[in-house]
mmCIF file of C-alpha atoms in Angstrom:
data_model
loop_
_atom_site.group_PDB
_atom_site.id
_atom_site.type_symbol
_atom_site.label_atom_id
_atom_site.label_comp_id
_atom_site.label_asym_id
_atom_site.label_seq_id
_atom_site.Cartn_x
_atom_site.Cartn_y
_atom_site.Cartn_z
ATOM 1 C CA LYS Y 12 98.617 107.272 88.508
ATOM 2 C CA ASN Y 13 95.822 106.150 86.225
ATOM 3 C CA PHE Y 14 95.336 102.405 86.674
ATOM 4 C CA GLY Y 15 92.962 102.154 83.741
ATOM 5 C CA PRO Y 16 89.285 101.282 83.651
ATOM 6 C CA THR Y 17 89.728 97.560 84.333
ATOM 7 C CA VAL Y 18 91.213 97.792 87.834
ATOM 8 C CA GLU Y 19 88.801 97.160 90.704
ATOM 9 C CA LEU Y 20 90.214 97.354 94.206
ATOM 10 C CA ASP Y 21 88.946 95.209 97.086
ATOM 11 C CA TYR Y 22 90.771 97.282 99.700
ATOM 12 C CA ILE Y 23 91.690 100.960 99.849
ATOM 13 C CA PHE Y 24 93.829 102.518 102.575
ATOM 14 C CA ILE Y 25 93.860 106.307 102.444
ATOM 15 C CA ASP Y 26 96.673 107.935 104.406
ATOM 16 C CA SER Y 27 95.860 111.433 103.315
ATOM 17 C CA GLY Y 28 97.421 114.787 103.829
ATOM 18 C CA HIS Y 29 96.208 116.780 106.791
ATOM 19 C CA PHE Y 30 94.016 119.150 104.829
ATOM 20 C CA LYS Y 31 90.358 118.610 104.028
ATOM 21 C CA GLU Y 32 90.852 119.404 100.336
ATOM 22 C CA GLN Y 33 93.526 116.697 99.979
ATOM 23 C CA PHE Y 34 91.312 114.234 101.823
ATOM 24 C CA ILE Y 35 88.377 114.913 99.476
ATOM 25 C CA GLN Y 36 90.564 114.718 96.369
ATOM 26 C CA GLU Y 37 91.943 111.306 97.353
ATOM 27 C CA ILE Y 38 88.452 109.999 98.116
ATOM 28 C CA ARG Y 39 87.159 111.084 94.715
ATOM 29 C CA ILE Y 40 90.143 109.678 92.805
ATOM 30 C CA LEU Y 41 90.331 106.317 94.567
ATOM 31 C CA SER Y 42 86.579 105.715 94.564
ATOM 32 C CA LYS Y 43 86.768 105.306 90.775
ATOM 33 C CA TYR Y 44 88.728 102.090 91.304
ATOM 34 C CA ALA Y 45 86.807 100.623 94.248
ATOM 35 C CA LYS Y 46 84.622 97.574 94.003
ATOM 36 C CA LYS Y 47 81.106 98.193 95.283
ATOM 37 C CA ASP Y 48 81.851 96.359 98.547
ATOM 38 C CA ALA Y 49 85.504 97.434 98.897
ATOM 39 C CA LEU Y 50 86.946 97.814 102.374
ATOM 40 C CA VAL Y 51 87.891 101.494 102.748
ATOM 41 C CA ILE Y 52 90.115 102.562 105.658
ATOM 42 C CA PHE Y 53 91.326 106.055 106.482
ATOM 43 C CA HIS Y 54 94.387 106.999 108.500
ATOM 44 C CA ASP Y 55 94.709 110.550 109.820
ATOM 45 C CA ALA Y 56 90.932 110.924 109.955
ATOM 46 C CA TYR Y 57 91.056 114.116 111.970
ATOM 47 C CA ASP Y 58 87.809 115.311 113.542
ATOM 48 C CA TYR Y 59 88.134 118.733 111.871
ATOM 49 C CA MET Y 60 88.208 117.096 108.418
ATOM 50 C CA ILE Y 61 85.239 114.754 108.866
ATOM 51 C CA ASP Y 62 82.276 117.091 108.611
ATOM 52 C CA GLU Y 63 78.890 116.675 106.912
ATOM 53 C CA GLU Y 64 80.349 117.661 103.525
ATOM 54 C CA VAL Y 65 82.955 114.887 103.771
ATOM 55 C CA HIS Y 66 80.352 112.384 105.002
ATOM 56 C CA GLY Y 67 78.253 113.280 101.950
ATOM 57 C CA ILE Y 68 81.168 112.758 99.571
ATOM 58 C CA ILE Y 69 82.025 109.418 101.188
ATOM 59 C CA MET Y 70 78.366 108.376 100.896
ATOM 60 C CA GLU Y 71 78.339 109.409 97.242
ATOM 61 C CA CYS Y 72 81.636 107.677 96.439
ATOM 62 C CA PHE Y 73 81.548 104.587 98.653
ATOM 63 C CA GLY Y 74 77.919 104.223 99.751
ATOM 64 C CA GLY Y 75 78.498 104.687 103.468
ATOM 65 C CA ARG Y 76 79.739 106.958 106.233
ATOM 66 C CA ILE Y 77 83.130 107.039 107.870
ATOM 67 C CA GLN Y 78 83.190 105.692 111.400
ATOM 68 C CA ILE Y 79 86.180 106.264 113.657
ATOM 69 C CA ILE Y 80 87.252 102.854 114.963
ATOM 70 C CA TYR Y 81 90.448 103.825 116.766
ATOM 71 C CA THR Y 82 91.280 107.195 118.256
ATOM 72 C CA MET Y 83 94.696 108.644 118.988
ATOM 73 C CA PRO Y 84 95.405 111.467 121.492
ATOM 74 C CA ASP Y 85 96.774 113.732 118.746
ATOM 75 C CA GLY Y 86 93.801 113.094 116.437
ATOM 76 C CA GLU Y 87 95.413 110.739 113.927
ATOM 77 C CA ASN Y 88 92.333 108.557 114.081
ATOM 78 C CA LEU Y 89 91.672 105.404 112.097
ATOM 79 C CA GLY Y 90 88.344 105.315 110.299
ATOM 80 C CA VAL Y 91 86.477 102.834 108.154
ATOM 81 C CA VAL Y 92 83.540 103.236 105.768
ATOM 82 C CA VAL Y 93 80.461 101.606 107.233
ATOM 83 C CA ARG Y 94 77.717 100.741 104.765
#
């Protein structure tokens, strides 16, 4: 959904699909609505999806890198953007 140019989000929780392409698409879309200092949290931050390309996109879109703050045995990790 297009929220319009006036919406600025303080908090974004991305519970993405389990494919890198979906993850990247959601980052790019939601970053358009994020305030500069928005809290950005990722669920299902699988190790195989968080590579240097994804770190670069997160840096470009949110000004930081994703850091895993809680790990799960099956890989459904919780990550946050650290600036």
